[in-house]
PDB file of C-alpha atoms in Angstrom:
ATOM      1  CA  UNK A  80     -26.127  16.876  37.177  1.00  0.00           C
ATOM      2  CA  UNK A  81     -27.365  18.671  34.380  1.00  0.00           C
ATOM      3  CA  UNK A  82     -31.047  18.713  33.960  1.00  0.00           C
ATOM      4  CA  UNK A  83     -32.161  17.248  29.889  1.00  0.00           C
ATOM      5  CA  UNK A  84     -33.231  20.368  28.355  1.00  0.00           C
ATOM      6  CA  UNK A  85     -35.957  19.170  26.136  1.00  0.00           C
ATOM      7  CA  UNK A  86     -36.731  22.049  24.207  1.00  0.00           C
ATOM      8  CA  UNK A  87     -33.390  22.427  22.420  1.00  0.00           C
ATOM      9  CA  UNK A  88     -33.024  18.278  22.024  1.00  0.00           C
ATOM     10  CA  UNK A  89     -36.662  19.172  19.709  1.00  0.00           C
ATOM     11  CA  UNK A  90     -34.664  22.239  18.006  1.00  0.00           C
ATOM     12  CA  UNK A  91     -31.515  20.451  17.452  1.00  0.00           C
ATOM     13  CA  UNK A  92     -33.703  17.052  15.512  1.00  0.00           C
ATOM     14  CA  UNK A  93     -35.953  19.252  13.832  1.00  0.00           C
ATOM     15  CA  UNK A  94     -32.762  21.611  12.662  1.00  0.00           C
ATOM     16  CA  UNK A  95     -30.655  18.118  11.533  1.00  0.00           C
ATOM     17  CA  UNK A  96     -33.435  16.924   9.445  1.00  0.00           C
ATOM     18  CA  UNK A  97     -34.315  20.133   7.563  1.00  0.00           C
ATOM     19  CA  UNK A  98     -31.113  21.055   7.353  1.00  0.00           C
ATOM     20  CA  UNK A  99     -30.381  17.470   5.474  1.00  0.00           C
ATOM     21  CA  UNK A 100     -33.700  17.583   3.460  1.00  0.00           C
ATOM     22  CA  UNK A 101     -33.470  21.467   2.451  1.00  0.00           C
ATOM     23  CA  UNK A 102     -30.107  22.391   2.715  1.00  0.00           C
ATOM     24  CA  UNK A 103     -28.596  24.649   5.221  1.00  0.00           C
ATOM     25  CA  UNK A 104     -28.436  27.729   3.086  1.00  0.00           C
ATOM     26  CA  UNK A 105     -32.491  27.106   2.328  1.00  0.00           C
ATOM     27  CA  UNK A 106     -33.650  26.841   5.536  1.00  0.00           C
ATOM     28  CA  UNK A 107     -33.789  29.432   7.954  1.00  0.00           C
ATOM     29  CA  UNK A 108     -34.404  30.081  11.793  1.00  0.00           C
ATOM     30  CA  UNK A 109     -38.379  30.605  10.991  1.00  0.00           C
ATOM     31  CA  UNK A 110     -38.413  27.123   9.469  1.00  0.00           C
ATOM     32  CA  UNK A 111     -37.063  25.562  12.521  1.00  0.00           C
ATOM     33  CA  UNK A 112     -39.241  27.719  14.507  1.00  0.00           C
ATOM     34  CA  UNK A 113     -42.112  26.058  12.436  1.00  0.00           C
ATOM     35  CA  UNK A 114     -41.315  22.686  12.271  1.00  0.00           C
ATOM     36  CA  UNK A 115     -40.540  22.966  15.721  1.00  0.00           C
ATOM     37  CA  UNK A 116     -43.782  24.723  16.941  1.00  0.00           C
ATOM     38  CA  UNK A 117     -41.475  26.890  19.082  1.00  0.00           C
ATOM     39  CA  UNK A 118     -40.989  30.977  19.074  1.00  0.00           C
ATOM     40  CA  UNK A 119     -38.058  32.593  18.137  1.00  0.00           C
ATOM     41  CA  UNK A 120     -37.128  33.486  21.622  1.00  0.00           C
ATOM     42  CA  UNK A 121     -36.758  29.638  22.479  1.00  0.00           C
ATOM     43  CA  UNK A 122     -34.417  29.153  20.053  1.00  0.00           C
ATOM     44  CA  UNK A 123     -31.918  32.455  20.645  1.00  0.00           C
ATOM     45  CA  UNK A 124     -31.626  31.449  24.236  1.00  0.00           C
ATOM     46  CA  UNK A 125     -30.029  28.082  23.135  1.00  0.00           C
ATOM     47  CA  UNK A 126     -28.434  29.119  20.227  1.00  0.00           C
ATOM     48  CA  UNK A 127     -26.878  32.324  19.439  1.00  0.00           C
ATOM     49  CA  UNK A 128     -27.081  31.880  15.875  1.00  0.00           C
ATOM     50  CA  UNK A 129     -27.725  29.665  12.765  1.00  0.00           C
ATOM     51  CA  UNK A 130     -24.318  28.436  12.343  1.00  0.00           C
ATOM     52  CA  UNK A 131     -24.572  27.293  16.162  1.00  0.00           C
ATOM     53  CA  UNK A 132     -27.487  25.197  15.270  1.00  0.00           C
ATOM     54  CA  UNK A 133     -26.305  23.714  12.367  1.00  0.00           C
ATOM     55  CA  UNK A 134     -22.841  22.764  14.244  1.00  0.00           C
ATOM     56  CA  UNK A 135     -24.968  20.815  17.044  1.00  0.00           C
ATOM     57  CA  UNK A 136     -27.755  19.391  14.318  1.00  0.00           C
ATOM     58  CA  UNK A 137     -24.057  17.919  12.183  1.00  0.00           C
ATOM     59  CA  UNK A 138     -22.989  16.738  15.869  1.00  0.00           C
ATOM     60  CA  UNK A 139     -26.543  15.040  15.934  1.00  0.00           C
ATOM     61  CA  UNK A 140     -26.206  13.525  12.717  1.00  0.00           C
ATOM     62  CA  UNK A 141     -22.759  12.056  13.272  1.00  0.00           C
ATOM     63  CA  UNK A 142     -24.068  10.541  16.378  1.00  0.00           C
ATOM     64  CA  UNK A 143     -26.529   8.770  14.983  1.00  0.00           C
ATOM     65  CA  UNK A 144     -24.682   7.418  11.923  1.00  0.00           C
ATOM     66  CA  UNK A 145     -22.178   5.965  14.006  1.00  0.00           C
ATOM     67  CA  UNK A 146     -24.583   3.892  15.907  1.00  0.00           C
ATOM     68  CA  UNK A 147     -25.905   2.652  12.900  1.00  0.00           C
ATOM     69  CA  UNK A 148     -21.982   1.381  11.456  1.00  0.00           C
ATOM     70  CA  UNK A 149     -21.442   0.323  15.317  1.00  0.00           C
ATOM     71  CA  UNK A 150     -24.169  -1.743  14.940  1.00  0.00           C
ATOM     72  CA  UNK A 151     -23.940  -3.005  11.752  1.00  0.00           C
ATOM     73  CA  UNK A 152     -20.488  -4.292  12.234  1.00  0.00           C
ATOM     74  CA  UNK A 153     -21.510  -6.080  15.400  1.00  0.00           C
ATOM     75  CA  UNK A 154     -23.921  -7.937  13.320  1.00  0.00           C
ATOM     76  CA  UNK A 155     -20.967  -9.373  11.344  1.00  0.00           C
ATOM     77  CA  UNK A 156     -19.288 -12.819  11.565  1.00  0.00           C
ATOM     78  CA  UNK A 157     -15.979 -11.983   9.862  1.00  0.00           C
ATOM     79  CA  UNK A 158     -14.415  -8.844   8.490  1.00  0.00           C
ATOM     80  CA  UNK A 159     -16.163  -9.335   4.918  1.00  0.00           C
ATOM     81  CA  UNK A 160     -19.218 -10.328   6.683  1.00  0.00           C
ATOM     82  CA  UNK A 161     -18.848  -6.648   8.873  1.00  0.00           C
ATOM     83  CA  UNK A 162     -18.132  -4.504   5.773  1.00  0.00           C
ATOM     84  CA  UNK A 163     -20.833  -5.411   4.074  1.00  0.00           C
ATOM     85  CA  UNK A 164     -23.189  -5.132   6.668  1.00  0.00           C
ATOM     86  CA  UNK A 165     -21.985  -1.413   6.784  1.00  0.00           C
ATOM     87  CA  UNK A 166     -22.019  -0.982   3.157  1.00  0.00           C
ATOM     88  CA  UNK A 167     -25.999  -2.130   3.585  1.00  0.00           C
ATOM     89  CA  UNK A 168     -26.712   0.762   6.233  1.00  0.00           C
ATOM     90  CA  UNK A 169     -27.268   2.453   3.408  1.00  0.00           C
ATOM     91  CA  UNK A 170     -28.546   0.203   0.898  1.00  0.00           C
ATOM     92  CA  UNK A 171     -31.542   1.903   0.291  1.00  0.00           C
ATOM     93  CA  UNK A 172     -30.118   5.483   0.259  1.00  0.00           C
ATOM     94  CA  UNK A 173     -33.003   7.057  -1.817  1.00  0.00           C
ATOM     95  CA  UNK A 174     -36.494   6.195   0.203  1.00  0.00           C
ATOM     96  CA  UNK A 175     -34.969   4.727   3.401  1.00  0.00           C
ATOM     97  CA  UNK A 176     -31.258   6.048   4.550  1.00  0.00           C
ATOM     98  CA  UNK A 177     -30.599   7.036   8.149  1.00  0.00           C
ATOM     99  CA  UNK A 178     -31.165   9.978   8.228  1.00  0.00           C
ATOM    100  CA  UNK A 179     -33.952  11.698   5.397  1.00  0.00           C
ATOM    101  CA  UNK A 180     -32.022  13.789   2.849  1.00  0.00           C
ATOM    102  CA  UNK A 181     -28.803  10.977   2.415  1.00  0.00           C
ATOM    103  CA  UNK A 182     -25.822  11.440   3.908  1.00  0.00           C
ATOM    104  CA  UNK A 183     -25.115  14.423   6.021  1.00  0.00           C
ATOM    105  CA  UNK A 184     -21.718  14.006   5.603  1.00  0.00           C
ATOM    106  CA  UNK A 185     -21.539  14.946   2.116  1.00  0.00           C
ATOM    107  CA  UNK A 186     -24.559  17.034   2.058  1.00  0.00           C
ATOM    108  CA  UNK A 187     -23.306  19.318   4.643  1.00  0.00           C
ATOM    109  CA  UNK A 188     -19.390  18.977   3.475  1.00  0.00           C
ATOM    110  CA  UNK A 189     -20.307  20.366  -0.012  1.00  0.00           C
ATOM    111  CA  UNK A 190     -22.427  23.736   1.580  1.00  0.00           C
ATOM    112  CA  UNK A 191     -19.519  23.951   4.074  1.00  0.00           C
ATOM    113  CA  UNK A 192     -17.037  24.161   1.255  1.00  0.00           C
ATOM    114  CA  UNK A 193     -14.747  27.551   1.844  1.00  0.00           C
ATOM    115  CA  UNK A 194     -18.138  29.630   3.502  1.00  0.00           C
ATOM    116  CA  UNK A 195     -18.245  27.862   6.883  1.00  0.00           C
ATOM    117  CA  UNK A 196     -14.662  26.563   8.560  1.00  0.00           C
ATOM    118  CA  UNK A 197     -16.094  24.977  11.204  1.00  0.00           C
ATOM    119  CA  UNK A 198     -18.516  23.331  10.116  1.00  0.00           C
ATOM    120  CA  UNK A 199     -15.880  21.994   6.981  1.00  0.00           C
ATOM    121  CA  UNK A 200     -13.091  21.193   9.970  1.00  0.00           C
ATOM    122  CA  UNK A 201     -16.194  18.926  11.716  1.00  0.00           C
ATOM    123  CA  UNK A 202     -17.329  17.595   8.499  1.00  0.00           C
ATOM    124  CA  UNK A 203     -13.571  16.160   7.951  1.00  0.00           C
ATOM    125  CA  UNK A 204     -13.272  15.123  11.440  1.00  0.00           C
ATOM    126  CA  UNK A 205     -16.350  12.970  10.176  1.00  0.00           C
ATOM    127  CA  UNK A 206     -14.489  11.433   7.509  1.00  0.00           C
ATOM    128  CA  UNK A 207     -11.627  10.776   9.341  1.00  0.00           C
ATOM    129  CA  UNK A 208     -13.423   9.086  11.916  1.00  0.00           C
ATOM    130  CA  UNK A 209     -15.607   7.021   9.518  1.00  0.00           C
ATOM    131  CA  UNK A 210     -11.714   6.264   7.783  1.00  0.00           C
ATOM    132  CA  UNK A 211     -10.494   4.834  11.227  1.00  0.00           C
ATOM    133  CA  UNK A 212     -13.646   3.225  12.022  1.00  0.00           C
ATOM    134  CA  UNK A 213     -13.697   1.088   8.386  1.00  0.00           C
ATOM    135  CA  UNK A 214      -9.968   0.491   9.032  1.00  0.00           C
ATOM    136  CA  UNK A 215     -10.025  -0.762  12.724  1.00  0.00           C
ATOM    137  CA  UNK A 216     -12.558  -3.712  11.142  1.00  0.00           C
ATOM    138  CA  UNK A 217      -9.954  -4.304   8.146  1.00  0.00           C
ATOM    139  CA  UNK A 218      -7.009  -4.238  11.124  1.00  0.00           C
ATOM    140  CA  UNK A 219      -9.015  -6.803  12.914  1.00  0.00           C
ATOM    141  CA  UNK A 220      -9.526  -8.674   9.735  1.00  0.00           C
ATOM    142  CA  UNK A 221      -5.618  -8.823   9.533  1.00  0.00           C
ATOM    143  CA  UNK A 222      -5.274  -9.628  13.266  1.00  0.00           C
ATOM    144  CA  UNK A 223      -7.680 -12.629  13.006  1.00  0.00           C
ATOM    145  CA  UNK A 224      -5.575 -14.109   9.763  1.00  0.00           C
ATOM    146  CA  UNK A 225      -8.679 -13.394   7.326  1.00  0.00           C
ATOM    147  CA  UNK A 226      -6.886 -10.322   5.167  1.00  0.00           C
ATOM    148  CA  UNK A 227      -3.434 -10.398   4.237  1.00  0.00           C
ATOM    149  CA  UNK A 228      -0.942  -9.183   6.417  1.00  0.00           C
ATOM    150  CA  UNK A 229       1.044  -6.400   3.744  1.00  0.00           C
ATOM    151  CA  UNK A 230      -2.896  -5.193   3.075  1.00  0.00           C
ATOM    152  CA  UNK A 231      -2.777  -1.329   3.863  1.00  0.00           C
ATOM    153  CA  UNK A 232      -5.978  -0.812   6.046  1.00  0.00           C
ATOM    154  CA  UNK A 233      -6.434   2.580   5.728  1.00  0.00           C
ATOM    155  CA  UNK A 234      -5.726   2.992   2.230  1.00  0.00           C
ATOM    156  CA  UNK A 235      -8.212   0.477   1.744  1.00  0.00           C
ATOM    157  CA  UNK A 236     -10.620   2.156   4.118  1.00  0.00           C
ATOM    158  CA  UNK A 237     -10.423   5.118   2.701  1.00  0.00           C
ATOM    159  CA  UNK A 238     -11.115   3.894  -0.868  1.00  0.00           C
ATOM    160  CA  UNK A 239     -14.019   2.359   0.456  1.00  0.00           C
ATOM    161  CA  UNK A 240     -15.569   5.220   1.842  1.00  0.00           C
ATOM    162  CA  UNK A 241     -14.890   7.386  -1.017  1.00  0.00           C
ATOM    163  CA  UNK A 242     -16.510   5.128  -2.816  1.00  0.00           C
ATOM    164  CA  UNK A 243     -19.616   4.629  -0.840  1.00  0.00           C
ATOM    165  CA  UNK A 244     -20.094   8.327  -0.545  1.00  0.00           C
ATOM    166  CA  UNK A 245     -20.085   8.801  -4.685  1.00  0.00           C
ATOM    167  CA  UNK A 246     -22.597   5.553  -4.288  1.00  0.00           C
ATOM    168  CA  UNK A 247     -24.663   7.283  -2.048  1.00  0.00           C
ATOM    169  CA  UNK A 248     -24.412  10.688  -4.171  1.00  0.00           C
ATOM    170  CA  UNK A 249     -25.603   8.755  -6.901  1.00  0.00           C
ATOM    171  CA  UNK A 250     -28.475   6.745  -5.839  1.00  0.00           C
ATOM    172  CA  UNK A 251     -29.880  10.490  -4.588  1.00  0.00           C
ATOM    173  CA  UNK A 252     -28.969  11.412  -7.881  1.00  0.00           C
ATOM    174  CA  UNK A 253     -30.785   8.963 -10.047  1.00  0.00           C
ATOM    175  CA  UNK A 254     -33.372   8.317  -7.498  1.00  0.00           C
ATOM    176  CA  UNK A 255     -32.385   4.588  -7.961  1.00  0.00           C
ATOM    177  CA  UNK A 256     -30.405   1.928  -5.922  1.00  0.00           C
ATOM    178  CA  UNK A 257     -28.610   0.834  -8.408  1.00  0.00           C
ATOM    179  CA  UNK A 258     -25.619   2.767  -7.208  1.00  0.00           C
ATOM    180  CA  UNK A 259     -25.355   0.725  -4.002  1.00  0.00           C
ATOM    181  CA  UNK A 260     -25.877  -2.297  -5.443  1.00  0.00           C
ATOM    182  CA  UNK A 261     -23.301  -1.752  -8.261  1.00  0.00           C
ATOM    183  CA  UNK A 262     -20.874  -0.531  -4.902  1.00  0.00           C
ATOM    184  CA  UNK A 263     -21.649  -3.637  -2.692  1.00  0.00           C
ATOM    185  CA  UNK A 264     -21.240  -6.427  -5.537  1.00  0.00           C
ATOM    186  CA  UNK A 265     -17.573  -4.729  -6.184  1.00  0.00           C
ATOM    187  CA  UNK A 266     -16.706  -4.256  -2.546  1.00  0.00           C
ATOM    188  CA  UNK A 267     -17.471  -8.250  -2.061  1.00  0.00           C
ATOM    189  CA  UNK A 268     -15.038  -8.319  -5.036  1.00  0.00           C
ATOM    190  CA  UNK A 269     -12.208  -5.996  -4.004  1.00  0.00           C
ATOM    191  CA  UNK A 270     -12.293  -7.277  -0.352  1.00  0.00           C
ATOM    192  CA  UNK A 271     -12.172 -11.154  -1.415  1.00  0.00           C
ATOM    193  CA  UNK A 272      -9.263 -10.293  -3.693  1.00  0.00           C
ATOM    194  CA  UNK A 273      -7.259  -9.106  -0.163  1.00  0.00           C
ATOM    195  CA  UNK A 274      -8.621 -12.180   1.869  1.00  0.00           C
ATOM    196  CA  UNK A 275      -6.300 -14.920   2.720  1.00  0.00           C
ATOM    197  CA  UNK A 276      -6.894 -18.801   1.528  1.00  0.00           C
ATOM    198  CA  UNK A 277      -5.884 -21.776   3.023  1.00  0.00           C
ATOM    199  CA  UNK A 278      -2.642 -21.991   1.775  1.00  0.00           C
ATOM    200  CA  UNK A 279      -1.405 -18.330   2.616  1.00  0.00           C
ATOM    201  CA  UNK A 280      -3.221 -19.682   6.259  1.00  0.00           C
ATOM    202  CA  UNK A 281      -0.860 -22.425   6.237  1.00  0.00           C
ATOM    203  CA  UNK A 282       2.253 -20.334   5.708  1.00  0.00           C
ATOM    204  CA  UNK A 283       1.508 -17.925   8.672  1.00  0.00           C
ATOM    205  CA  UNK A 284       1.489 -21.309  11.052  1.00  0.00           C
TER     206      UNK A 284
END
Protein backbone atom coordinates (compact mmCIF):
# COMPACT_ATOMS: atom_id res chain seq x y z
CA UNK A 1 0.00 0.00 0.00
CA UNK A 2 0.96 3.28 -0.95
CA UNK A 3 2.28 5.45 1.75
CA UNK A 4 -0.03 9.27 1.94
CA UNK A 5 2.44 11.58 0.61
CA UNK A 6 1.68 14.64 2.57
CA UNK A 7 3.69 17.11 1.01
CA UNK A 8 2.04 17.07 -2.43
CA UNK A 9 -1.75 16.60 -0.70
CA UNK A 10 -0.43 20.51 0.85
CA UNK A 11 0.74 21.45 -2.89
CA UNK A 12 -2.21 20.12 -4.62
CA UNK A 13 -4.93 22.34 -1.84
CA UNK A 14 -2.82 25.22 -1.82
CA UNK A 15 -2.52 25.02 -5.94
CA UNK A 16 -6.70 24.43 -6.17
CA UNK A 17 -7.40 27.40 -4.13
CA UNK A 18 -5.05 29.93 -5.77
CA UNK A 19 -5.60 28.68 -8.81
CA UNK A 20 -9.61 29.40 -8.19
CA UNK A 21 -8.96 32.77 -6.37
CA UNK A 22 -6.16 34.11 -8.92
CA UNK A 23 -6.59 32.37 -11.93
CA UNK A 24 -4.35 29.82 -13.39
CA UNK A 25 -2.61 32.05 -15.86
CA UNK A 26 -1.83 34.59 -12.65
CA UNK A 27 -0.41 32.36 -10.47
CA UNK A 28 2.72 30.74 -10.85
CA UNK A 29 4.93 27.85 -9.35
CA UNK A 30 6.63 30.56 -6.81
CA UNK A 31 3.15 31.36 -5.52
CA UNK A 32 2.44 27.84 -4.68
CA UNK A 33 5.84 27.53 -3.40
CA UNK A 34 4.80 30.46 -1.03
CA UNK A 35 1.58 29.70 0.03
CA UNK A 36 2.80 26.40 0.50
CA UNK A 37 6.00 27.21 2.55
CA UNK A 38 7.72 24.57 0.39
CA UNK A 39 10.97 24.95 -2.11
CA UNK A 40 10.83 24.57 -5.56
CA UNK A 41 12.51 21.26 -5.52
CA UNK A 42 9.45 19.76 -3.51
CA UNK A 43 7.22 20.62 -5.94
CA UNK A 44 9.25 19.39 -9.39
CA UNK A 45 9.62 16.01 -7.83
CA UNK A 46 5.75 15.66 -7.72
CA UNK A 47 4.92 17.54 -10.53
CA UNK A 48 6.72 17.94 -13.68
CA UNK A 49 5.10 21.03 -14.55
CA UNK A 50 2.33 23.68 -14.00
CA UNK A 51 -0.19 22.19 -16.17
CA UNK A 52 0.36 18.86 -14.03
CA UNK A 53 -0.59 20.74 -10.98
CA UNK A 54 -3.38 22.43 -12.16
CA UNK A 55 -4.84 18.97 -13.71
CA UNK A 56 -4.61 17.32 -10.05
CA UNK A 57 -5.73 20.81 -8.11
CA UNK A 58 -9.21 20.61 -10.98
CA UNK A 59 -9.25 16.74 -9.90
CA UNK A 60 -9.27 18.17 -6.23
CA UNK A 61 -11.87 20.54 -6.85
CA UNK A 62 -14.25 18.15 -8.57
CA UNK A 63 -13.86 15.89 -5.67
CA UNK A 64 -14.91 18.03 -3.33
CA UNK A 65 -17.91 19.55 -5.15
CA UNK A 66 -19.34 16.31 -5.62
CA UNK A 67 -19.44 15.54 -2.00
CA UNK A 68 -21.08 18.59 -1.39
CA UNK A 69 -24.22 17.71 -4.30
CA UNK A 70 -23.89 13.97 -2.81
CA UNK A 71 -24.70 15.32 0.25
CA UNK A 72 -27.04 17.75 -0.40
CA UNK A 73 -29.29 15.46 -2.25
CA UNK A 74 -29.22 12.97 0.59
CA UNK A 75 -30.62 15.65 2.69
CA UNK A 76 -33.72 15.69 0.44
CA UNK A 77 -37.19 14.15 0.99
CA UNK A 78 -38.41 14.12 -2.62
CA UNK A 79 -36.89 15.01 -5.95
CA UNK A 80 -37.95 18.86 -5.60
CA UNK A 81 -36.93 18.69 -2.08
CA UNK A 82 -33.17 17.18 -3.50
CA UNK A 83 -32.79 19.82 -6.26
CA UNK A 84 -33.13 22.46 -4.29
CA UNK A 85 -31.01 21.43 -1.68
CA UNK A 86 -28.31 21.30 -4.50
CA UNK A 87 -29.28 24.50 -5.98
CA UNK A 88 -28.53 25.91 -2.13
CA UNK A 89 -24.83 24.42 -2.14
CA UNK A 90 -24.24 27.37 -3.58
CA UNK A 91 -26.57 29.82 -2.30
CA UNK A 92 -24.19 32.06 -1.06
CA UNK A 93 -21.74 31.93 -4.04
CA UNK A 94 -20.06 35.37 -3.33
CA UNK A 95 -18.67 35.21 0.55
CA UNK A 96 -19.31 31.50 1.25
CA UNK A 97 -19.23 28.89 -1.92
CA UNK A 98 -17.32 25.63 -1.68
CA UNK A 99 -14.59 26.28 -2.73
CA UNK A 100 -13.10 30.34 -2.45
CA UNK A 101 -13.04 31.90 -5.93
CA UNK A 102 -16.83 30.27 -7.14
CA UNK A 103 -17.05 27.60 -9.18
CA UNK A 104 -14.03 25.89 -10.52
CA UNK A 105 -15.86 24.52 -13.10
CA UNK A 106 -16.44 27.57 -14.96
CA UNK A 107 -13.52 29.41 -13.71
CA UNK A 108 -11.13 26.93 -14.95
CA UNK A 109 -13.38 25.96 -18.24
CA UNK A 110 -13.14 29.61 -19.48
CA UNK A 111 -8.89 29.79 -19.01
CA UNK A 112 -8.91 26.26 -20.51
CA UNK A 113 -10.76 27.50 -23.54
CA UNK A 114 -8.58 26.38 -26.88
CA UNK A 115 -4.88 26.93 -24.72
CA UNK A 116 -5.08 23.82 -22.53
CA UNK A 117 -6.95 20.42 -24.06
CA UNK A 118 -6.74 18.62 -21.19
CA UNK A 119 -7.59 20.49 -18.83
CA UNK A 120 -10.91 21.69 -21.30
CA UNK A 121 -11.56 17.63 -22.00
CA UNK A 122 -11.61 17.31 -17.80
CA UNK A 123 -13.48 20.43 -17.36
CA UNK A 124 -16.36 18.84 -19.74
CA UNK A 125 -16.06 15.54 -18.20
CA UNK A 126 -17.14 17.81 -15.14
CA UNK A 127 -20.15 18.95 -16.73
CA UNK A 128 -21.14 15.88 -17.98
CA UNK A 129 -20.91 14.29 -14.79
CA UNK A 130 -22.68 17.11 -12.87
CA UNK A 131 -25.49 16.58 -16.12
CA UNK A 132 -25.89 12.81 -15.12
CA UNK A 133 -25.72 13.42 -11.55
CA UNK A 134 -28.85 16.25 -11.69
CA UNK A 135 -30.57 13.78 -14.06
CA UNK A 136 -30.23 10.45 -12.06
CA UNK A 137 -32.31 12.60 -9.12
CA UNK A 138 -34.94 13.81 -11.90
CA UNK A 139 -34.93 9.82 -13.18
CA UNK A 140 -35.64 8.87 -9.65
CA UNK A 141 -38.20 11.57 -9.41
CA UNK A 142 -39.92 9.81 -12.45
CA UNK A 143 -39.35 6.31 -10.98
CA UNK A 144 -41.04 7.26 -7.65
CA UNK A 145 -44.31 8.79 -9.67
CA UNK A 146 -43.40 12.51 -8.48
CA UNK A 147 -42.31 13.95 -12.23
CA UNK A 148 -44.07 13.05 -15.21
CA UNK A 149 -43.21 10.14 -17.01
CA UNK A 150 -42.64 11.88 -20.94
CA UNK A 151 -40.33 14.57 -18.73
CA UNK A 152 -36.83 14.42 -20.54
CA UNK A 153 -34.33 14.19 -17.55
CA UNK A 154 -31.42 15.20 -19.06
CA UNK A 155 -32.64 17.92 -21.06
CA UNK A 156 -33.97 19.17 -17.99
CA UNK A 157 -30.73 18.57 -16.15
CA UNK A 158 -28.84 20.14 -18.33
CA UNK A 159 -30.93 23.35 -18.42
CA UNK A 160 -30.59 23.41 -14.89
CA UNK A 161 -27.06 23.41 -14.68
CA UNK A 162 -26.57 25.86 -17.34
CA UNK A 163 -28.50 27.86 -15.54
CA UNK A 164 -26.97 27.60 -12.17
CA UNK A 165 -23.56 28.14 -13.60
CA UNK A 166 -24.71 31.77 -15.32
CA UNK A 167 -26.31 32.16 -11.54
CA UNK A 168 -23.21 31.51 -10.03
CA UNK A 169 -21.23 33.73 -12.74
CA UNK A 170 -23.41 36.36 -11.78
CA UNK A 171 -23.59 36.56 -8.12
CA UNK A 172 -19.42 36.74 -8.52
CA UNK A 173 -20.22 39.26 -10.87
CA UNK A 174 -22.38 41.64 -8.96
CA UNK A 175 -20.96 40.62 -5.71
CA UNK A 176 -24.66 39.97 -4.71
CA UNK A 177 -26.92 36.84 -4.16
CA UNK A 178 -29.46 37.93 -5.87
CA UNK A 179 -28.56 35.73 -8.77
CA UNK A 180 -29.19 32.54 -6.79
CA UNK A 181 -32.07 33.58 -5.33
CA UNK A 182 -33.66 34.82 -8.61
CA UNK A 183 -32.34 30.93 -9.95
CA UNK A 184 -33.83 28.94 -6.96
CA UNK A 185 -37.40 30.76 -6.84
CA UNK A 186 -37.64 29.78 -10.80
CA UNK A 187 -36.23 26.30 -10.44
CA UNK A 188 -39.11 25.65 -7.60
CA UNK A 189 -41.23 27.01 -10.52
CA UNK A 190 -39.99 25.09 -13.56
CA UNK A 191 -39.68 21.80 -11.54
CA UNK A 192 -43.39 22.07 -10.00
CA UNK A 193 -44.65 22.73 -13.52
CA UNK A 194 -43.12 18.90 -14.45
CA UNK A 195 -44.42 17.35 -11.08
CA UNK A 196 -47.32 15.07 -11.17
CA UNK A 197 -50.80 15.80 -9.12
CA UNK A 198 -53.15 13.57 -7.84
CA UNK A 199 -55.06 13.02 -10.69
CA UNK A 200 -52.15 12.25 -13.26
CA UNK A 201 -51.22 9.80 -9.85
CA UNK A 202 -54.46 8.25 -10.28
CA UNK A 203 -54.12 7.50 -13.98
CA UNK A 204 -50.70 5.68 -13.60
CA UNK A 205 -52.66 3.14 -10.99
Amino acid sequence: MNKPDDVREKIINEAMLLFNTRGIAQTSIQDIMQAAALPKGAIYRRFENKEMIVLAAFERAKGILLECFVQAEQEGTNVLDKLMKVSAVYQDAVNNPPIPGGCPLLNMAVESDGSFPELQQKAHEAYQAMVQFVGSIIDQGIRNAEIRPDTDAIELASFLTDSLEGAIMASRLTGSADPIQRYMKYVERLVRSYMMDVKDTDLTK
